[in-house]
Backbone as ProteinMPNN parsed JSONL, in Angstrom:
{"seq_chain_A": "MPRLTPAVLLLTGLSACATAPVDPAGSAKDACPTAKLAFTREAGCRNDGAVELCLPAGDAELLARVQALAPGARALSSRGRAACDLASEVLVLLPLEEQDCEARHGALTPAAWERLCRVAALPQVRALVPTWYE", "coords_chain_A": {"N_chain_A": [[7.071, -65.797, 95.195], [9.027, -64.209, 93.544], [12.669, -65.429, 92.254], [15.684, -64.489, 92.641], [18.199, -64.644, 90.537], [21.897, -65.729, 90.59], [22.883, -63.869, 88.233], [21.06, -61.454, 87.876], [21.414, -59.745, 91.03], [24.372, -59.841, 90.588], [24.166, -58.127, 88.339], [22.494, -55.692, 88.996], [23.528, -55.001, 91.813], [26.155, -53.749, 90.231], [24.865, -51.796, 88.464], [24.39, -49.995, 90.532], [26.841, -48.68, 91.134], [28.08, -48.096, 89.211], [29.477, -45.35, 87.976], [28.759, -41.607, 86.442], [30.164, -40.198, 82.561], [32.696, -39.162, 82.94], [32.584, -35.695, 81.58], [35.049, -33.841, 79.893], [34.277, -31.08, 79.338], [32.85, -30.12, 80.994], [34.251, -30.668, 83.368], [36.378, -28.719, 83.255], [35.004, -26.11, 83.93], [33.269, -26.813, 85.856], [35.382, -26.991, 87.879], [37.82, -24.543, 87.661], [40.761, -23.939, 87.247], [41.724, -21.485, 88.876], [44.257, -21.131, 90.447], [46.23, -20.766, 87.975], [45.174, -18.316, 86.744], [46.483, -14.947, 86.875], [44.106, -13.324, 86.906], [40.343, -12.3, 88.519], [37.042, -13.941, 87.495], [35.572, -10.979, 87.78], [37.265, -9.585, 87.217], [37.838, -9.574, 85.138], [37.859, -8.86, 82.244], [39.437, -6.079, 82.775], [41.625, -5.198, 80.789], [44.255, -5.467, 77.194], [42.015, -5.972, 75.76], [42.85, -8.465, 74.96], [43.815, -11.668, 76.886], [46.719, -13.575, 77.248], [49.279, -16.308, 77.786], [51.743, -19.081, 77.729], [52.595, -21.395, 75.391], [54.888, -24.315, 74.63], [57.459, -24.184, 71.961], [56.518, -24.741, 69.324], [55.124, -27.137, 68.991], [52.37, -27.364, 67.473], [50.715, -29.355, 67.264], [49.17, -28.521, 69.458], [48.884, -26.167, 70.146], [47.015, -26.021, 67.88], [44.871, -26.809, 69.4], [44.3, -25.539, 71.39], [43.614, -22.742, 69.616], [41.282, -24.429, 68.865], [39.792, -24.382, 71.058], [39.529, -21.685, 72.346], [38.541, -19.936, 70.329], [40.076, -17.742, 67.512], [42.508, -17.723, 68.909], [46.057, -16.943, 68.647], [49.847, -16.884, 67.898], [52.563, -15.762, 69.094], [55.88, -14.106, 67.989], [57.133, -13.032, 71.129], [58.046, -12.42, 74.254], [56.122, -10.942, 75.639], [53.546, -10.233, 78.445], [53.464, -12.418, 79.849], [55.821, -12.877, 79.86], [57.149, -15.376, 77.874], [59.428, -18.035, 77.498], [61.853, -16.949, 75.329], [63.5, -19.325, 73.75], [62.433, -21.432, 74.045], [59.293, -20.993, 74.548], [56.577, -19.829, 72.238], [54.492, -16.368, 72.777], [50.96, -16.844, 73.545], [48.16, -15.333, 72.383], [44.991, -14.318, 73.271], [42.22, -13.288, 72.332], [39.87, -11.018, 73.549], [36.516, -10.724, 73.258], [34.026, -7.951, 72.651], [31.34, -8.746, 73.581], [32.641, -10.623, 75.466], [32.798, -9.486, 77.717], [30.734, -8.235, 80.859], [31.147, -6.012, 81.165], [32.389, -2.674, 80.175], [36.106, -2.972, 81.123], [35.678, -4.711, 82.719], [34.042, -7.227, 84.751], [33.803, -10.282, 82.852], [31.689, -12.75, 80.692], [30.047, -15.145, 81.551], [30.533, -17.523, 80.314], [33.169, -16.666, 78.576], [34.33, -16.614, 80.625], [34.154, -19.556, 81.513], [35.777, -20.688, 79.047], [37.904, -19.686, 79.423], [38.882, -21.129, 81.621], [38.995, -23.042, 80.469], [41.273, -23.103, 78.748], [43.388, -23.102, 80.778], [43.004, -24.712, 82.164], [44.52, -27.2, 80.209], [47.522, -28.857, 80.607], [50.068, -27.723, 79.636], [49.937, -25.274, 79.916], [51.137, -22.447, 81.981], [50.034, -20.324, 82.857], [47.699, -18.064, 83.596], [47.97, -14.193, 81.791], [46.507, -10.849, 82.045], [46.838, -8.436, 79.328], [48.364, -5.859, 78.489], [49.506, -3.579, 76.531], [52.128, -1.135, 75.917]], "CA_chain_A": [[7.701, -64.934, 95.482], [10.585, -64.265, 92.295], [13.306, -66.053, 92.839], [16.737, -63.683, 92.368], [19.414, -65.616, 90.345], [22.877, -64.814, 90.637], [23.186, -62.842, 87.623], [20.469, -59.912, 88.138], [21.739, -59.797, 91.402], [25.148, -59.094, 89.951], [23.979, -56.824, 87.419], [21.86, -54.961, 89.845], [24.858, -54.465, 91.86], [26.961, -53.65, 89.564], [24.414, -50.708, 87.951], [23.972, -49.012, 91.832], [27.987, -48.339, 91.719], [28.42, -47.5, 87.966], [29.707, -43.246, 87.87], [28.2, -41.224, 84.902], [30.7, -40.776, 82.199], [33.707, -37.497, 82.73], [32.803, -34.164, 81.046], [36.449, -32.713, 80.215], [33.616, -29.152, 79.326], [31.62, -30.147, 82.545], [34.745, -30.642, 84.586], [36.488, -27.588, 83.265], [33.167, -25.119, 84.374], [33.526, -26.958, 87.931], [36.93, -27.099, 88.912], [38.059, -24.117, 86.916], [42.43, -23.455, 87.631], [42.218, -20.466, 89.072], [46.177, -20.358, 90.543], [46.712, -20.151, 86.769], [44.748, -16.769, 86.023], [46.097, -13.805, 87.123], [42.522, -12.131, 87.149], [39.178, -13.053, 88.764], [35.997, -13.485, 86.834], [35.023, -10.424, 88.082], [38.503, -8.865, 86.925], [38.761, -10.111, 84.04], [38.205, -7.481, 81.276], [40.579, -4.977, 82.808], [42.798, -5.753, 80.163], [43.486, -4.262, 76.732], [41.533, -6.92, 74.649], [43.759, -10.446, 75.332], [44.995, -12.281, 77.628], [47.868, -14.363, 77.374], [50.148, -16.981, 78.475], [52.915, -19.4, 77.071], [53.107, -22.562, 75.013], [55.933, -24.884, 74.598], [57.457, -23.084, 70.444], [57.049, -25.965, 67.353], [53.807, -27.525, 69.548], [51.32, -27.06, 66.766], [49.268, -29.608, 67.944], [48.899, -28.018, 71.064], [48.118, -24.412, 70.201], [45.299, -26.274, 67.075], [43.754, -27.313, 70.745], [44.166, -24.609, 72.232], [42.631, -22.686, 68.913], [39.691, -24.747, 68.827], [38.91, -23.448, 72.935], [39.634, -20.136, 72.041], [38.894, -18.985, 68.217], [41.307, -16.017, 67.535], [44.002, -17.071, 69.479], [47.108, -16.869, 67.853], [51.009, -17.405, 68.096], [53.207, -14.335, 68.205], [57.459, -15.319, 69.32], [56.914, -12.59, 71.884], [58.141, -12.766, 75.719], [54.822, -10.457, 76.13], [53.728, -9.75, 80.138], [53.483, -14.105, 80.307], [56.997, -13.943, 80.195], [57.526, -15.889, 77.931], [61.632, -17.876, 77.434], [61.993, -17.404, 73.524], [64.157, -19.89, 73.454], [61.084, -22.872, 73.791], [58.285, -20.842, 74.273], [55.868, -18.959, 72.061], [53.248, -16.25, 73.279], [49.868, -16.842, 72.586], [47.303, -13.733, 72.86], [43.862, -14.216, 72.929], [41.666, -12.023, 72.639], [38.033, -10.817, 73.926], [35.806, -9.691, 72.46], [33.144, -6.56, 73.743], [30.698, -9.749, 73.787], [32.705, -11.245, 76.391], [32.502, -8.752, 78.769], [29.68, -7.466, 80.777], [30.88, -3.663, 81.029], [34.374, -2.169, 79.571], [37.111, -3.43, 81.759], [34.864, -4.695, 84.279], [33.512, -9.229, 84.496], [34.11, -11.337, 81.976], [30.964, -13.137, 81.21], [30.212, -16.971, 81.878], [31.102, -18.381, 78.715], [34.344, -16.18, 78.473], [34.945, -17.127, 81.779], [34.003, -20.782, 80.815], [36.62, -21.045, 77.288], [39.885, -19.442, 79.769], [38.948, -22.03, 82.05], [39.515, -24.648, 79.301], [41.914, -23.612, 78.291], [43.641, -22.997, 81.605], [42.874, -26.373, 81.98], [45.445, -27.741, 79.549], [48.287, -29.351, 81.85], [51.147, -27.242, 79.55], [49.395, -23.671, 80.251], [51.97, -22.178, 82.891], [49.71, -19.076, 83.346], [47.135, -16.828, 81.845], [47.946, -12.813, 82.383], [46.366, -9.557, 80.985], [47.532, -8.452, 78.745], [48.746, -4.414, 78.535], [50.096, -2.687, 75.096], [52.667, 0.037, 76.43]], "C_chain_A": [[9.149, -65.509, 94.355], [11.755, -65.261, 93.675], [14.433, -65.08, 92.339], [17.809, -64.121, 91.546], [20.555, -64.395, 90.521], [23.106, -64.004, 89.857], [22.092, -61.4, 87.336], [21.11, -59.46, 89.406], [23.257, -58.514, 91.035], [24.731, -58.127, 88.453], [23.217, -54.974, 88.473], [23.162, -54.419, 90.727], [25.798, -53.479, 91.699], [26.527, -51.442, 88.631], [24.503, -49.848, 89.603], [25.813, -48.738, 91.459], [28.628, -47.787, 89.849], [28.025, -44.913, 88.297], [29.027, -42.892, 86.83], [29.796, -40.518, 84.726], [31.736, -38.994, 82.795], [33.431, -35.96, 81.522], [33.336, -33.503, 80.552], [35.27, -31.48, 80.023], [33.375, -29.34, 80.429], [32.864, -29.821, 83.323], [35.41, -28.968, 84.241], [35.979, -26.067, 84.284], [33.621, -25.592, 85.74], [34.16, -26.619, 88.648], [37.882, -25.969, 87.679], [39.985, -24.199, 87.617], [42.774, -22.369, 88.262], [43.46, -19.691, 89.533], [46.517, -20.046, 88.791], [46.401, -18.854, 86.124], [45.205, -15.737, 86.746], [44.881, -12.715, 87.119], [41.704, -13.096, 87.875], [37.925, -12.809, 87.669], [36.078, -12.189, 86.413], [36.064, -9.105, 87.256], [38.706, -8.916, 85.638], [38.714, -10.217, 82.409], [39.308, -6.434, 81.436], [41.941, -5.691, 82.686], [43.297, -4.817, 78.854], [43.176, -5.142, 75.282], [42.065, -7.738, 74.51], [43.498, -10.43, 76.669], [45.761, -13.127, 76.904], [48.732, -15.027, 77.773], [51.047, -17.862, 77.128], [52.748, -20.996, 76.006], [54.322, -22.923, 75.271], [55.88, -24.67, 72.691], [57.723, -24.753, 70.007], [55.713, -27.151, 67.798], [52.418, -27.038, 68.63], [50.231, -27.941, 66.979], [48.025, -29.136, 69.191], [48.34, -27.019, 70.902], [47.293, -24.782, 68.428], [44.552, -26.512, 68.29], [43.58, -26.736, 71.453], [43.38, -23.347, 71.108], [41.712, -22.699, 68.81], [38.81, -24.272, 70.051], [38.608, -22.059, 72.538], [39.397, -19.654, 70.99], [39.839, -17.677, 68.348], [42.475, -15.747, 68.068], [45.334, -17.519, 68.489], [49.035, -16.42, 68.601], [51.919, -16.189, 68.055], [54.983, -15.13, 69.373], [57.415, -13.284, 69.865], [57.759, -12.799, 73.924], [56.37, -12.236, 76.192], [54.413, -10.642, 77.735], [53.835, -11.152, 80.357], [54.826, -14.228, 80.544], [57.66, -14.989, 79.611], [58.991, -16.999, 77.577], [61.446, -18.572, 75.705], [62.637, -17.923, 72.792], [63.481, -21.369, 73.362], [59.587, -22.121, 73.81], [57.493, -19.902, 73.03], [54.883, -18.069, 73.301], [52.106, -16.856, 72.321], [48.682, -15.722, 73.245], [45.611, -14.489, 72.246], [42.529, -13.876, 73.371], [40.219, -12.397, 72.575], [37.262, -10.039, 73.67], [34.695, -8.703, 73.192], [31.936, -7.401, 73.981], [31.272, -10.592, 75.115], [32.815, -10.732, 77.652], [31.449, -8.219, 79.365], [29.668, -5.957, 80.829], [32.692, -3.761, 80.485], [35.169, -2.225, 81.054], [36.673, -3.935, 83.401], [34.382, -6.438, 84.596], [33.214, -9.598, 82.946], [32.638, -12.13, 82.335], [31.08, -14.865, 81.706], [30.707, -17.591, 80.877], [32.685, -18.368, 78.314], [34.854, -16.326, 79.226], [35.418, -18.862, 81.577], [35.342, -21.107, 79.847], [38.208, -20.497, 78.3], [40.184, -20.162, 80.881], [39.659, -22.936, 81.554], [40.356, -24.307, 78.602], [43.605, -23.482, 79.375], [43.931, -24.188, 82.675], [44.01, -27.779, 81.799], [47.044, -28.139, 80.311], [49.364, -28.391, 81.422], [51.081, -26.34, 79.533], [49.895, -23.517, 81.75], [49.874, -21.139, 83.917], [48.622, -18.376, 82.473], [47.449, -15.23, 82.494], [47.156, -11.96, 81.214], [46.778, -9.686, 79.63], [47.301, -6.389, 78.471], [49.764, -4.004, 77.855], [50.472, -1.377, 76.291], [52.803, 0.765, 74.768]], "O_chain_A": [[9.865, -66.51, 94.317], [11.767, -65.558, 94.869], [14.046, -64.687, 91.238], [18.797, -63.796, 92.205], [20.514, -63.166, 90.578], [23.638, -63.025, 90.381], [22.442, -60.46, 86.622], [21.651, -58.401, 89.088], [23.355, -57.289, 91.101], [25.583, -57.549, 87.779], [23.473, -53.77, 88.472], [23.772, -53.435, 90.308], [26.213, -52.643, 92.502], [27.24, -50.469, 88.385], [24.825, -48.682, 89.378], [25.757, -47.979, 92.427], [29.64, -47.115, 89.655], [27.23, -44.005, 88.54], [28.591, -43.815, 86.141], [30.559, -40.255, 85.655], [31.177, -37.906, 82.932], [34.307, -35.465, 80.812], [32.823, -32.399, 80.37], [35.504, -30.674, 80.923], [33.825, -28.432, 81.128], [32.8, -28.791, 83.993], [34.971, -28.038, 84.917], [36.587, -25.329, 85.059], [34.218, -24.906, 86.569], [33.968, -26.094, 89.745], [38.591, -26.544, 86.853], [40.062, -24.694, 88.742], [43.97, -22.088, 88.343], [43.8, -18.522, 89.353], [47.089, -18.993, 88.507], [47.066, -18.335, 85.227], [44.317, -15.345, 87.504], [44.922, -11.502, 87.321], [41.976, -14.291, 87.991], [37.79, -11.739, 87.075], [36.437, -11.871, 85.28], [35.666, -8.016, 86.843], [39.643, -8.369, 85.055], [39.171, -11.041, 81.617], [39.972, -5.986, 80.502], [42.768, -6.258, 83.399], [43.039, -3.616, 78.941], [43.747, -5.091, 74.193], [41.745, -8.129, 73.387], [43.095, -9.529, 77.405], [45.345, -13.406, 75.78], [49.427, -14.273, 78.453], [51.069, -17.508, 75.949], [53.106, -21.818, 76.85], [55.022, -22.211, 75.991], [54.848, -24.853, 72.045], [58.612, -25.575, 70.226], [55.373, -27.972, 66.947], [51.526, -26.382, 69.167], [49.054, -27.585, 66.933], [46.858, -29.297, 69.546], [47.258, -26.819, 71.454], [47.009, -23.783, 67.767], [43.342, -26.374, 68.115], [42.787, -27.022, 72.35], [42.413, -22.844, 71.682], [40.971, -21.726, 68.668], [37.631, -23.919, 70.09], [37.506, -21.515, 72.465], [40.17, -18.772, 70.615], [40.104, -16.909, 69.272], [43.221, -14.767, 68.071], [45.318, -18.461, 67.697], [49.245, -15.768, 69.624], [52.032, -15.603, 66.978], [55.226, -15.832, 70.355], [57.643, -12.402, 69.036], [57.574, -13.915, 74.411], [55.59, -12.912, 76.862], [55.214, -11.386, 78.301], [54.508, -11.282, 81.379], [55.292, -15.181, 81.169], [58.531, -15.611, 80.219], [59.881, -16.192, 77.308], [61.174, -19.637, 75.151], [62.756, -17.635, 71.601], [63.958, -22.291, 72.7], [58.71, -22.627, 73.111], [58.18, -18.885, 72.942], [54.533, -18.577, 74.366], [52.099, -17.194, 71.138], [48.505, -15.456, 74.433], [45.297, -14.977, 71.16], [41.931, -14.104, 74.422], [39.575, -13.304, 72.047], [37.274, -8.817, 73.816], [34.602, -8.808, 74.415], [31.199, -6.786, 74.752], [30.448, -11.2, 75.798], [32.92, -11.465, 78.635], [30.845, -7.515, 78.555], [28.818, -5.082, 80.665], [33.643, -4.543, 80.473], [34.791, -1.531, 81.998], [37.051, -3.715, 84.552], [35.594, -6.635, 84.512], [32.422, -9.089, 82.153], [32.231, -12.289, 83.486], [32.052, -15.511, 82.1], [31.613, -18.386, 81.127], [33.364, -19.319, 77.925], [36.073, -16.277, 79.057], [36.559, -19.321, 81.513], [35.914, -22.122, 80.245], [39.346, -20.837, 77.974], [41.324, -20.131, 81.345], [40.657, -23.513, 81.986], [40.515, -25.023, 77.613], [44.711, -23.705, 78.883], [44.737, -24.415, 83.577], [44.295, -28.741, 82.512], [47.659, -27.084, 80.467], [49.937, -27.914, 82.401], [52.123, -25.835, 79.117], [49.378, -24.161, 82.662], [49.124, -21.31, 84.878], [48.567, -18.165, 81.262], [47.166, -15.062, 83.68], [47.114, -12.177, 80.003], [47.003, -10.698, 78.966], [46.214, -5.832, 78.315], [50.889, -3.994, 78.355], [49.739, -0.836, 77.118], [53.261, 1.899, 74.626]]}, "name": "protein", "num_of_chains": 1, "seq": "MPRLTPAVLLLTGLSACATAPVDPAGSAKDACPTAKLAFTREAGCRNDGAVELCLPAGDAELLARVQALAPGARALSSRGRAACDLASEVLVLLPLEEQDCEARHGALTPAAWERLCRVAALPQVRALVPTWYE"}
């Protein structure tokens, strides 16, 4: 009968306790911060072609991060529907394309929903709201 050394026992025990690395992209998909979204996936395309949020003004790195998650995102100097504080925040518009929606004014596709969930998961984002032009 083979003899188990302490090192083999230790490695066997540690491998049983190992956890899989956390994938931030997967985490956003699995745990979408829906409390930050003023809409559901099913109603995600009920807007005028975009959703919006506020970010701290002057944080170019954070804006670039949002733009990497949601290509086409652009900053504006307006309060918008998100009610940004113009003294300390910028309005960021996240455009939605026709292919992001399952139907006009219907549900977001799973990929578009995941993209918005990733943006909402950023700690500096307090809310995403639909854009309505008047």
